[in-house]
PDB file of N, CA and C in Angstrom:
ATOM      1  N   MET N 265     163.415 191.956 104.408  1.00 57.00           N
ATOM      2  CA  MET N 265     163.790 190.752 105.173  1.00 57.00           C
ATOM      3  C   MET N 265     164.246 190.023 104.138  1.00 57.00           C
ATOM      4  N   HIS N 266     165.420 189.094 104.680  1.00 78.00           N
ATOM      5  CA  HIS N 266     166.064 188.134 103.874  1.00 78.00           C
ATOM      6  C   HIS N 266     165.616 186.882 103.982  1.00 78.00           C
ATOM      7  N   ASP N 267     165.816 185.913 102.909  1.00 84.00           N
ATOM      8  CA  ASP N 267     165.071 184.534 102.657  1.00 84.00           C
ATOM      9  C   ASP N 267     165.964 183.533 103.411  1.00 84.00           C
ATOM     10  N   GLY N 268     166.166 183.277 104.559  1.00 81.00           N
ATOM     11  CA  GLY N 268     167.041 182.607 105.103  1.00 81.00           C
ATOM     12  C   GLY N 268     166.635 181.023 104.866  1.00 81.00           C
ATOM     13  N   ALA N 269     165.437 180.753 104.704  1.00 84.00           N
ATOM     14  CA  ALA N 269     165.212 179.291 104.358  1.00 84.00           C
ATOM     15  C   ALA N 269     165.695 179.089 102.768  1.00 84.00           C
ATOM     16  N   GLY N 270     165.631 180.034 101.971  1.00 87.00           N
ATOM     17  CA  GLY N 270     166.239 179.994 100.683  1.00 87.00           C
ATOM     18  C   GLY N 270     167.712 179.902 100.368  1.00 87.00           C
ATOM     19  N   ALA N 271     168.447 180.721 101.519  1.00 84.00           N
ATOM     20  CA  ALA N 271     169.654 180.561 101.715  1.00 84.00           C
ATOM     21  C   ALA N 271     170.270 179.300 101.981  1.00 84.00           C
ATOM     22  N   LEU N 272     169.641 178.282 103.090  1.00 80.00           N
ATOM     23  CA  LEU N 272     169.988 177.249 103.301  1.00 80.00           C
ATOM     24  C   LEU N 272     169.653 176.151 102.310  1.00 80.00           C
ATOM     25  N   ASP N 273     168.744 176.411 101.545  1.00 87.00           N
ATOM     26  CA  ASP N 273     168.365 175.545 100.421  1.00 87.00           C
ATOM     27  C   ASP N 273     169.391 175.716  99.392  1.00 87.00           C
ATOM     28  N   TRP N 274     169.988 176.845  99.135  1.00 88.00           N
ATOM     29  CA  TRP N 274     171.128 176.922  98.264  1.00 88.00           C
ATOM     30  C   TRP N 274     172.401 176.585  98.642  1.00 88.00           C
ATOM     31  N   TYR N 275     172.541 176.511  99.792  1.00 82.00           N
ATOM     32  CA  TYR N 275     173.795 176.023 100.452  1.00 82.00           C
ATOM     33  C   TYR N 275     173.790 174.341 100.204  1.00 82.00           C
ATOM     34  N   VAL N 276     172.792 173.931 100.593  1.00 83.00           N
ATOM     35  CA  VAL N 276     172.913 172.552 100.311  1.00 83.00           C
ATOM     36  C   VAL N 276     172.843 172.001  98.841  1.00 83.00           C
ATOM     37  N   ALA N 277     172.179 172.949  97.998  1.00 88.00           N
ATOM     38  CA  ALA N 277     172.164 172.285  96.454  1.00 88.00           C
ATOM     39  C   ALA N 277     173.492 172.715  95.695  1.00 88.00           C
ATOM     40  N   ALA N 278     173.964 173.978  96.240  1.00 88.00           N
ATOM     41  CA  ALA N 278     175.331 174.213  95.784  1.00 88.00           C
ATOM     42  C   ALA N 278     176.745 173.776  96.154  1.00 88.00           C
ATOM     43  N   LEU N 279     176.604 173.530  97.594  1.00 82.00           N
ATOM     44  CA  LEU N 279     177.877 173.339  98.314  1.00 82.00           C
ATOM     45  C   LEU N 279     177.819 171.896  99.137  1.00 82.00           C
ATOM     46  N   GLY N 280     176.774 171.446  99.174  1.00 77.00           N
ATOM     47  CA  GLY N 280     176.507 170.020  99.640  1.00 77.00           C
ATOM     48  C   GLY N 280     176.566 169.748 101.350  1.00 77.00           C
ATOM     49  N   PRO N 281     176.615 171.039 102.402  1.00 66.00           N
ATOM     50  CA  PRO N 281     176.437 170.633 103.475  1.00 66.00           C
ATOM     51  C   PRO N 281     175.396 169.841 104.089  1.00 66.00           C
ATOM     52  N   THR N 282     175.470 169.332 105.035  1.00 60.00           N
ATOM     53  CA  THR N 282     174.457 168.315 105.704  1.00 60.00           C
ATOM     54  C   THR N 282     174.092 168.710 107.104  1.00 60.00           C
ATOM     55  N   GLU N 283     175.159 169.548 107.760  1.00 69.00           N
ATOM     56  CA  GLU N 283     174.965 170.136 109.028  1.00 69.00           C
ATOM     57  C   GLU N 283     175.727 171.511 109.137  1.00 69.00           C
ATOM     58  N   ILE N 284     174.902 172.567 108.925  1.00 41.00           N
ATOM     59  CA  ILE N 284     175.733 173.766 109.045  1.00 41.00           C
ATOM     60  C   ILE N 284     174.722 175.028 109.626  1.00 41.00           C
ATOM     61  N   GLY N 285     175.125 175.824 110.474  1.00 46.00           N
ATOM     62  CA  GLY N 285     174.317 176.812 110.761  1.00 46.00           C
ATOM     63  C   GLY N 285     174.666 177.958 110.038  1.00 46.00           C
ATOM     64  N   VAL N 286     173.703 178.699 109.309  1.00 44.00           N
ATOM     65  CA  VAL N 286     174.073 179.687 108.621  1.00 44.00           C
ATOM     66  C   VAL N 286     172.843 180.884 108.548  1.00 44.00           C
ATOM     67  N   VAL N 287     173.013 181.891 108.738  1.00 49.00           N
ATOM     68  CA  VAL N 287     172.190 183.101 108.620  1.00 49.00           C
ATOM     69  C   VAL N 287     172.629 183.936 107.291  1.00 49.00           C
ATOM     70  N   ALA N 288     171.609 184.620 106.903  1.00 55.00           N
ATOM     71  CA  ALA N 288     171.952 185.437 105.637  1.00 55.00           C
ATOM     72  C   ALA N 288     172.784 186.606 105.799  1.00 55.00           C
ATOM     73  N   ALA N 289     173.612 187.248 104.874  1.00 58.00           N
ATOM     74  CA  ALA N 289     174.242 188.291 105.130  1.00 58.00           C
ATOM     75  C   ALA N 289     173.340 189.679 105.219  1.00 58.00           C
ATOM     76  N   ASN N 290     173.452 190.397 105.925  1.00 54.00           N
ATOM     77  CA  ASN N 290     172.648 191.434 106.313  1.00 54.00           C
ATOM     78  C   ASN N 290     173.264 192.821 105.738  1.00 54.00           C
ATOM     79  N   SER N 291     173.822 193.022 104.559  1.00 49.00           N
ATOM     80  CA  SER N 291     174.479 194.080 104.086  1.00 49.00           C
ATOM     81  C   SER N 291     174.397 194.041 102.695  1.00 49.00           C
ATOM     82  N   SER N 292     174.021 195.188 102.135  1.00 52.00           N
ATOM     83  CA  SER N 292     173.883 195.520 100.526  1.00 52.00           C
ATOM     84  C   SER N 292     175.314 196.085 100.375  1.00 52.00           C
ATOM     85  N   GLU N 293     176.384 196.132 101.056  1.00 55.00           N
ATOM     86  CA  GLU N 293     177.382 196.747 100.705  1.00 55.00           C
ATOM     87  C   GLU N 293     178.425 195.812 100.424  1.00 55.00           C
ATOM     88  N   GLY N 294     178.108 194.587 100.285  1.00 57.00           N
ATOM     89  CA  GLY N 294     179.038 193.353 100.021  1.00 57.00           C
ATOM     90  C   GLY N 294     178.968 192.547 101.007  1.00 57.00           C
ATOM     91  N   SER N 295     179.952 191.522 100.913  1.00 59.00           N
ATOM     92  CA  SER N 295     180.026 190.455 102.076  1.00 59.00           C
ATOM     93  C   SER N 295     180.850 190.736 103.221  1.00 59.00           C
ATOM     94  N   SER N 296     180.080 190.506 104.175  1.00 60.00           N
ATOM     95  CA  SER N 296     180.543 190.485 105.643  1.00 60.00           C
ATOM     96  C   SER N 296     181.627 189.804 106.300  1.00 60.00           C
ATOM     97  N   CYS N 297     182.032 188.735 105.294  1.00 72.00           N
ATOM     98  CA  CYS N 297     182.993 187.576 105.925  1.00 72.00           C
ATOM     99  C   CYS N 297     183.562 187.044 104.548  1.00 72.00           C
ATOM    100  N   ALA N 298     184.432 186.207 104.618  1.00 79.00           N
ATOM    101  CA  ALA N 298     185.140 185.311 103.420  1.00 79.00           C
ATOM    102  C   ALA N 298     184.964 184.221 104.056  1.00 79.00           C
ATOM    103  N   LEU N 299     184.430 183.080 103.535  1.00 90.00           N
ATOM    104  CA  LEU N 299     184.525 181.892 103.728  1.00 90.00           C
ATOM    105  C   LEU N 299     185.301 180.945 103.131  1.00 90.00           C
ATOM    106  N   HIS N 300     186.296 180.110 103.570  1.00 92.00           N
ATOM    107  CA  HIS N 300     187.422 179.234 102.740  1.00 92.00           C
ATOM    108  C   HIS N 300     186.703 177.846 103.040  1.00 92.00           C
ATOM    109  N   VAL N 301     186.339 176.883 101.895  1.00 94.00           N
ATOM    110  CA  VAL N 301     186.223 175.703 101.988  1.00 94.00           C
ATOM    111  C   VAL N 301     187.092 174.909 101.014  1.00 94.00           C
ATOM    112  N   ASN N 302     187.570 173.758 101.834  1.00 95.00           N
ATOM    113  CA  ASN N 302     188.453 173.040 101.041  1.00 95.00           C
ATOM    114  C   ASN N 302     187.504 171.895 100.420  1.00 95.00           C
ATOM    115  N   VAL N 303     187.649 171.872  99.013  1.00 96.00           N
ATOM    116  CA  VAL N 303     186.465 170.942  98.349  1.00 96.00           C
ATOM    117  C   VAL N 303     187.393 169.681  97.550  1.00 96.00           C
ATOM    118  N   PRO N 304     186.747 168.699  97.306  1.00 96.00           N
ATOM    119  CA  PRO N 304     187.423 167.643  96.456  1.00 96.00           C
ATOM    120  C   PRO N 304     187.803 168.124  95.078  1.00 96.00           C
ATOM    121  N   ASP N 305     187.057 169.002  94.531  1.00 97.00           N
ATOM    122  CA  ASP N 305     187.441 169.252  93.105  1.00 97.00           C
ATOM    123  C   ASP N 305     186.857 170.960  93.037  1.00 97.00           C
ATOM    124  N   CYS N 306     187.779 171.808  92.934  1.00 97.00           N
ATOM    125  CA  CYS N 306     187.593 173.402  92.986  1.00 97.00           C
ATOM    126  C   CYS N 306     186.861 173.541  91.745  1.00 97.00           C
ATOM    127  N   ASP N 307     186.969 172.996  90.506  1.00 98.00           N
ATOM    128  CA  ASP N 307     186.296 173.520  89.320  1.00 98.00           C
ATOM    129  C   ASP N 307     184.821 173.119  89.203  1.00 98.00           C
ATOM    130  N   ALA N 308     184.705 171.776  89.765  1.00 97.00           N
ATOM    131  CA  ALA N 308     183.145 171.335  89.780  1.00 97.00           C
ATOM    132  C   ALA N 308     182.427 171.824  90.753  1.00 97.00           C
ATOM    133  N   ALA N 309     182.954 172.232  91.929  1.00 97.00           N
ATOM    134  CA  ALA N 309     182.255 173.100  92.773  1.00 97.00           C
ATOM    135  C   ALA N 309     181.841 174.576  92.465  1.00 97.00           C
ATOM    136  N   HIS N 310     182.936 175.186  91.728  1.00 97.00           N
ATOM    137  CA  HIS N 310     182.736 176.418  91.255  1.00 97.00           C
ATOM    138  C   HIS N 310     181.537 176.247  90.307  1.00 97.00           C
ATOM    139  N   GLU N 311     181.571 175.216  89.349  1.00 98.00           N
ATOM    140  CA  GLU N 311     180.605 174.935  88.199  1.00 98.00           C
ATOM    141  C   GLU N 311     179.157 175.017  88.774  1.00 98.00           C
ATOM    142  N   LEU N 312     179.292 174.269  89.900  1.00 97.00           N
ATOM    143  CA  LEU N 312     177.940 173.652  90.660  1.00 97.00           C
ATOM    144  C   LEU N 312     177.323 175.031  91.260  1.00 97.00           C
ATOM    145  N   ALA N 313     178.069 175.758  91.922  1.00 97.00           N
ATOM    146  CA  ALA N 313     177.598 176.971  92.661  1.00 97.00           C
ATOM    147  C   ALA N 313     177.314 177.940  91.915  1.00 97.00           C
ATOM    148  N   VAL N 314     177.813 178.139  90.630  1.00 98.00           N
ATOM    149  CA  VAL N 314     177.534 179.280  89.513  1.00 98.00           C
ATOM    150  C   VAL N 314     176.027 178.950  88.839  1.00 98.00           C
ATOM    151  N   SER N 315     176.057 177.478  88.754  1.00 97.00           N
ATOM    152  CA  SER N 315     174.886 177.057  87.898  1.00 97.00           C
ATOM    153  C   SER N 315     173.754 176.935  88.791  1.00 97.00           C
ATOM    154  N   ASN N 316     173.808 177.221  90.240  1.00 97.00           N
ATOM    155  CA  ASN N 316     172.829 177.594  90.998  1.00 97.00           C
ATOM    156  C   ASN N 316     172.716 178.754  91.504  1.00 97.00           C
ATOM    157  N   GLY N 317     173.212 179.705  90.910  1.00 96.00           N
ATOM    158  CA  GLY N 317     172.897 181.164  91.132  1.00 96.00           C
ATOM    159  C   GLY N 317     174.063 181.931  91.544  1.00 96.00           C
ATOM    160  N   ALA N 318     175.311 181.555  91.830  1.00 96.00           N
ATOM    161  CA  ALA N 318     176.206 182.404  92.411  1.00 96.00           C
ATOM    162  C   ALA N 318     176.893 182.967  91.293  1.00 96.00           C
ATOM    163  N   THR N 319     177.681 184.149  91.759  1.00 94.00           N
ATOM    164  CA  THR N 319     178.325 185.155  90.851  1.00 94.00           C
ATOM    165  C   THR N 319     179.933 184.583  91.067  1.00 94.00           C
ATOM    166  N   SER N 320     180.549 184.137  89.845  1.00 96.00           N
ATOM    167  CA  SER N 320     181.746 183.947  90.011  1.00 96.00           C
ATOM    168  C   SER N 320     182.667 185.138  90.121  1.00 96.00           C
ATOM    169  N   LEU N 321     183.457 185.146  91.165  1.00 92.00           N
ATOM    170  CA  LEU N 321     184.501 186.443  91.343  1.00 92.00           C
ATOM    171  C   LEU N 321     185.665 186.341  90.816  1.00 92.00           C
ATOM    172  N   SER N 322     186.136 185.094  90.691  1.00 94.00           N
ATOM    173  CA  SER N 322     187.396 184.521  89.954  1.00 94.00           C
ATOM    174  C   SER N 322     187.037 183.220  89.822  1.00 94.00           C
ATOM    175  N   GLU N 323     187.523 182.843  88.582  1.00 97.00           N
ATOM    176  CA  GLU N 323     187.427 181.500  88.003  1.00 97.00           C
ATOM    177  C   GLU N 323     188.603 180.651  88.598  1.00 97.00           C
ATOM    178  N   PRO N 324     188.201 179.108  88.541  1.00 97.00           N
ATOM    179  CA  PRO N 324     189.021 178.309  89.088  1.00 97.00           C
ATOM    180  C   PRO N 324     190.743 178.711  88.315  1.00 97.00           C
ATOM    181  N   GLY N 325     191.806 178.779  89.187  1.00 96.00           N
ATOM    182  CA  GLY N 325     193.263 178.835  88.725  1.00 96.00           C
ATOM    183  C   GLY N 325     194.111 178.160  89.690  1.00 96.00           C
ATOM    184  N   ASP N 326     195.349 177.797  89.071  1.00 92.00           N
ATOM    185  CA  ASP N 326     196.149 177.080  89.932  1.00 92.00           C
ATOM    186  C   ASP N 326     196.993 178.415  90.428  1.00 92.00           C
ATOM    187  N   GLN N 327     197.337 178.127  91.875  1.00 86.00           N
ATOM    188  CA  GLN N 327     198.032 179.154  92.688  1.00 86.00           C
ATOM    189  C   GLN N 327     199.370 178.656  93.010  1.00 86.00           C
ATOM    190  N   PRO N 328     200.397 179.981  93.099  1.00 82.00           N
ATOM    191  CA  PRO N 328     201.677 179.719  93.427  1.00 82.00           C
ATOM    192  C   PRO N 328     202.076 179.052  94.801  1.00 82.00           C
ATOM    193  N   HIS N 329     200.789 178.789  95.860  1.00 79.00           N
ATOM    194  CA  HIS N 329     201.026 178.244  96.904  1.00 79.00           C
ATOM    195  C   HIS N 329     200.856 176.703  97.148  1.00 79.00           C
ATOM    196  N   GLY N 330     200.264 176.243  95.773  1.00 84.00           N
ATOM    197  CA  GLY N 330     200.107 174.938  95.428  1.00 84.00           C
ATOM    198  C   GLY N 330     198.839 174.562  95.614  1.00 84.00           C
ATOM    199  N   ALA N 331     197.725 175.317  95.725  1.00 90.00           N
ATOM    200  CA  ALA N 331     196.161 175.227  95.498  1.00 90.00           C
ATOM    201  C   ALA N 331     195.627 175.463  94.577  1.00 90.00           C
ATOM    202  N   ARG N 332     194.612 174.740  94.039  1.00 96.00           N
ATOM    203  CA  ARG N 332     193.700 175.493  92.909  1.00 96.00           C
ATOM    204  C   ARG N 332     192.584 175.934  93.562  1.00 96.00           C
ATOM    205  N   SER N 333     192.213 177.207  93.041  1.00 95.00           N
ATOM    206  CA  SER N 333     191.278 178.030  93.909  1.00 95.00           C
ATOM    207  C   SER N 333     190.207 178.629  92.907  1.00 95.00           C
ATOM    208  N   ALA N 334     189.159 179.169  93.594  1.00 96.00           N
ATOM    209  CA  ALA N 334     188.224 180.140  92.597  1.00 96.00           C
ATOM    210  C   ALA N 334     187.316 180.887  93.842  1.00 96.00           C
ATOM    211  N   THR N 335     186.745 181.867  93.634  1.00 93.00           N
ATOM    212  CA  THR N 335     185.829 182.861  94.483  1.00 93.00           C
ATOM    213  C   THR N 335     184.496 182.887  93.922  1.00 93.00           C
ATOM    214  N   ILE N 336     183.379 182.856  94.808  1.00 94.00           N
ATOM    215  CA  ILE N 336     182.150 183.048  94.579  1.00 94.00           C
ATOM    216  C   ILE N 336     181.578 183.898  95.468  1.00 94.00           C
ATOM    217  N   LEU N 337     180.230 184.409  94.819  1.00 91.00           N
ATOM    218  CA  LEU N 337     179.618 185.264  95.737  1.00 91.00           C
ATOM    219  C   LEU N 337     178.135 184.705  95.700  1.00 91.00           C
ATOM    220  N   ASP N 338     177.768 184.190  96.829  1.00 91.00           N
ATOM    221  CA  ASP N 338     176.478 183.583  96.736  1.00 91.00           C
ATOM    222  C   ASP N 338     175.333 184.538  96.467  1.00 91.00           C
ATOM    223  N   PRO N 339     174.020 183.934  96.366  1.00 89.00           N
ATOM    224  CA  PRO N 339     172.840 185.041  96.088  1.00 89.00           C
ATOM    225  C   PRO N 339     172.282 185.292  97.541  1.00 89.00           C
ATOM    226  N   TYR N 340     173.262 185.089  98.547  1.00 84.00           N
ATOM    227  CA  TYR N 340     172.714 185.874 100.014  1.00 84.00           C
ATOM    228  C   TYR N 340     173.790 186.560 100.343  1.00 84.00           C
ATOM    229  N   GLY N 341     174.717 187.043  99.586  1.00 82.00           N
ATOM    230  CA  GLY N 341     175.783 188.062  99.897  1.00 82.00           C
ATOM    231  C   GLY N 341     177.118 187.343 100.569  1.00 82.00           C
ATOM    232  N   HIS N 342     177.288 186.236 100.583  1.00 85.00           N
ATOM    233  CA  HIS N 342     178.321 185.658 101.394  1.00 85.00           C
ATOM    234  C   HIS N 342     179.561 185.327 100.120  1.00 85.00           C
ATOM    235  N   ARG N 343     180.737 185.599 100.340  1.00 88.00           N
ATOM    236  CA  ARG N 343     181.974 185.490  99.604  1.00 88.00           C
ATOM    237  C   ARG N 343     182.383 184.159  99.893  1.00 88.00           C
ATOM    238  N   TRP N 344     182.575 183.103  99.228  1.00 93.00           N
ATOM    239  CA  TRP N 344     183.337 181.646  99.255  1.00 93.00           C
ATOM    240  C   TRP N 344     184.518 181.446  98.298  1.00 93.00           C
ATOM    241  N   MET N 345     185.604 181.160  99.250  1.00 93.00           N
ATOM    242  CA  MET N 345     186.776 180.670  98.558  1.00 93.00           C
ATOM    243  C   MET N 345     186.917 179.435  98.384  1.00 93.00           C
ATOM    244  N   LEU N 346     186.955 178.555  97.388  1.00 97.00           N
ATOM    245  CA  LEU N 346     186.986 177.395  97.275  1.00 97.00           C
ATOM    246  C   LEU N 346     188.130 176.914  96.697  1.00 97.00           C
ATOM    247  N   SER N 347     188.660 175.616  97.432  1.00 96.00           N
ATOM    248  CA  SER N 347     190.044 175.336  96.913  1.00 96.00           C
ATOM    249  C   SER N 347     190.454 173.870  97.223  1.00 96.00           C
ATOM    250  N   HIS N 348     191.099 173.442  96.181  1.00 95.00           N
ATOM    251  CA  HIS N 348     191.679 172.075  96.677  1.00 95.00           C
ATOM    252  C   HIS N 348     193.248 171.910  96.307  1.00 95.00           C
ATOM    253  N   GLN N 349     193.931 171.169  97.219  1.00 92.00           N
ATOM    254  CA  GLN N 349     195.616 171.089  97.143  1.00 92.00           C
ATOM    255  C   GLN N 349     195.763 170.287  95.840  1.00 92.00           C
ATOM    256  N   ILE N 350     196.682 170.932  95.101  1.00 92.00           N
ATOM    257  CA  ILE N 350     197.348 170.442  93.867  1.00 92.00           C
ATOM    258  C   ILE N 350     198.576 170.038  94.159  1.00 92.00           C
ATOM    259  N   SER N 351     199.516 170.530  94.991  1.00 84.00           N
ATOM    260  CA  SER N 351     200.825 170.044  95.318  1.00 84.00           C
ATOM    261  C   SER N 351     201.321 170.483  96.646  1.00 84.00           C
ATOM    262  N   ARG N 352     202.350 169.875  97.222  1.00 82.00           N
ATOM    263  CA  ARG N 352     202.813 170.316  98.388  1.00 82.00           C
ATOM    264  C   ARG N 352     203.987 170.708  98.398  1.00 82.00           C
ATOM    265  N   LEU N 353     204.177 172.202  98.675  1.00 73.00           N
ATOM    266  CA  LEU N 353     205.463 172.920  98.666  1.00 73.00           C
ATOM    267  C   LEU N 353     205.852 173.576 100.103  1.00 73.00           C
ATOM    268  N   ASN N 354     207.249 173.527  99.882  1.00 73.00           N
ATOM    269  CA  ASN N 354     207.836 174.037 101.220  1.00 73.00           C
ATOM    270  C   ASN N 354     208.146 175.408 100.886  1.00 73.00           C
ATOM    271  N   HIS N 355     208.390 176.169 101.932  1.00 71.00           N
ATOM    272  CA  HIS N 355     208.218 177.505 101.993  1.00 71.00           C
ATOM    273  C   HIS N 355     209.243 177.915 101.215  1.00 71.00           C
ATOM    274  N   ASP N 356     210.543 177.627 100.811  1.00 77.00           N
ATOM    275  CA  ASP N 356     211.320 178.060  99.907  1.00 77.00           C
ATOM    276  C   ASP N 356     210.762 177.842  98.233  1.00 77.00           C
ATOM    277  N   GLU N 357     210.057 176.887  98.276  1.00 72.00           N
ATOM    278  CA  GLU N 357     209.451 176.698  96.775  1.00 72.00           C
ATOM    279  C   GLU N 357     208.273 177.630  96.627  1.00 72.00           C
ATOM    280  N   ILE N 358     207.728 178.068  97.689  1.00 70.00           N
ATOM    281  CA  ILE N 358     206.569 178.994  97.398  1.00 70.00           C
ATOM    282  C   ILE N 358     207.068 180.263  97.199  1.00 70.00           C
ATOM    283  N   ASN N 359     208.056 180.510  98.156  1.00 70.00           N
ATOM    284  CA  ASN N 359     208.661 182.096  97.836  1.00 70.00           C
ATOM    285  C   ASN N 359     209.336 181.941  96.629  1.00 70.00           C
ATOM    286  N   ALA N 360     209.777 181.016  95.930  1.00 74.00           N
ATOM    287  CA  ALA N 360     210.645 181.370  94.561  1.00 74.00           C
ATOM    288  C   ALA N 360     209.407 181.634  93.410  1.00 74.00           C
ATOM    289  N   LYS N 361     207.975 181.473  93.990  1.00 66.00           N
ATOM    290  CA  LYS N 361     206.990 181.474  92.739  1.00 66.00           C
ATOM    291  C   LYS N 361     206.406 183.073  93.101  1.00 66.00           C
ATOM    292  N   TYR N 362     206.708 183.711  94.174  1.00 69.00           N
ATOM    293  CA  TYR N 362     206.332 185.113  94.308  1.00 69.00           C
ATOM    294  C   TYR N 362     207.425 186.288  94.227  1.00 69.00           C
ATOM    295  N   ASP N 363     206.823 187.137  93.597  1.00 68.00           N
ATOM    296  CA  ASP N 363     207.823 188.251  93.245  1.00 68.00           C
ATOM    297  C   ASP N 363     208.307 189.154  94.737  1.00 68.00           C
ATOM    298  N   ASN N 364     207.161 189.566  95.172  1.00 67.00           N
ATOM    299  CA  ASN N 364     207.491 190.765  96.477  1.00 67.00           C
ATOM    300  C   ASN N 364     207.197 190.323  97.912  1.00 67.00           C
ATOM    301  N   ASP N 365     206.452 189.010  97.930  1.00 63.00           N
ATOM    302  CA  ASP N 365     206.079 188.459  99.048  1.00 63.00           C
ATOM    303  C   ASP N 365     207.003 187.238  99.609  1.00 63.00           C
ATOM    304  N   GLU N 366     206.903 187.056 100.943  1.00 64.00           N
ATOM    305  CA  GLU N 366     207.542 186.198 101.469  1.00 64.00           C
ATOM    306  C   GLU N 366     206.678 185.118 102.416  1.00 64.00           C
ATOM    307  N   VAL N 367     206.631 184.094 102.324  1.00 60.00           N
ATOM    308  CA  VAL N 367     206.182 183.017 103.217  1.00 60.00           C
ATOM    309  C   VAL N 367     207.185 182.557 104.187  1.00 60.00           C
ATOM    310  N   VAL N 368     206.613 182.507 105.558  1.00 65.00           N
ATOM    311  CA  VAL N 368     207.549 182.009 106.547  1.00 65.00           C
ATOM    312  C   VAL N 368     206.815 181.100 107.248  1.00 65.00           C
ATOM    313  N   PRO N 369     207.610 180.101 107.923  1.00 68.00           N
ATOM    314  CA  PRO N 369     207.040 178.889 108.566  1.00 68.00           C
ATOM    315  C   PRO N 369     206.344 179.439 110.055  1.00 68.00           C
ATOM    316  N   ALA N 370     205.408 178.835 110.092  1.00 69.00           N
ATOM    317  CA  ALA N 370     204.626 179.188 111.522  1.00 69.00           C
ATOM    318  C   ALA N 370     205.459 178.421 112.657  1.00 69.00           C
ATOM    319  N   PRO N 371     205.177 179.007 113.872  1.00 74.00           N
ATOM    320  CA  PRO N 371     206.093 178.445 114.945  1.00 74.00           C
ATOM    321  C   PRO N 371     205.837 176.928 114.962  1.00 74.00           C
ATOM    322  N   GLY N 372     206.718 176.043 115.109  1.00 71.00           N
ATOM    323  CA  GLY N 372     206.612 174.820 115.310  1.00 71.00           C
ATOM    324  C   GLY N 372     206.576 173.968 113.987  1.00 71.00           C
ATOM    325  N   ASP N 373     206.591 174.807 112.891  1.00 66.00           N
ATOM    326  CA  ASP N 373     206.193 174.081 111.391  1.00 66.00           C
ATOM    327  C   ASP N 373     207.392 174.231 110.533  1.00 66.00           C
ATOM    328  N   GLU N 374     208.592 174.303 111.179  1.00 59.00           N
ATOM    329  CA  GLU N 374     209.726 174.449 110.451  1.00 59.00           C
ATOM    330  C   GLU N 374     210.411 173.077 110.062  1.00 59.00           C
TER     331      GLU N 374
END
């Protein structure tokens, strides 16, 4: 049986939510989902989560699309992608930073 109360306590301590409906992951085969959270400071959020028992899957780093991001696995099996925006780039600027991928505008976002 999973420790749901412990999971909720961890989410509050490490990620700071005040209202959130969360259940523990029910898999020993890895995370069943990946959650993306925009945070004010990716480095601080990563450090706080790891100091509260998360496993760092990727250290904070600047990304070609203009965000600084990191990934953690919480003690309850959920994967969290933490990020904050460091620059606003247009599609051409993003594409210039990638070798083999192309970013295209979403409909109405041109």
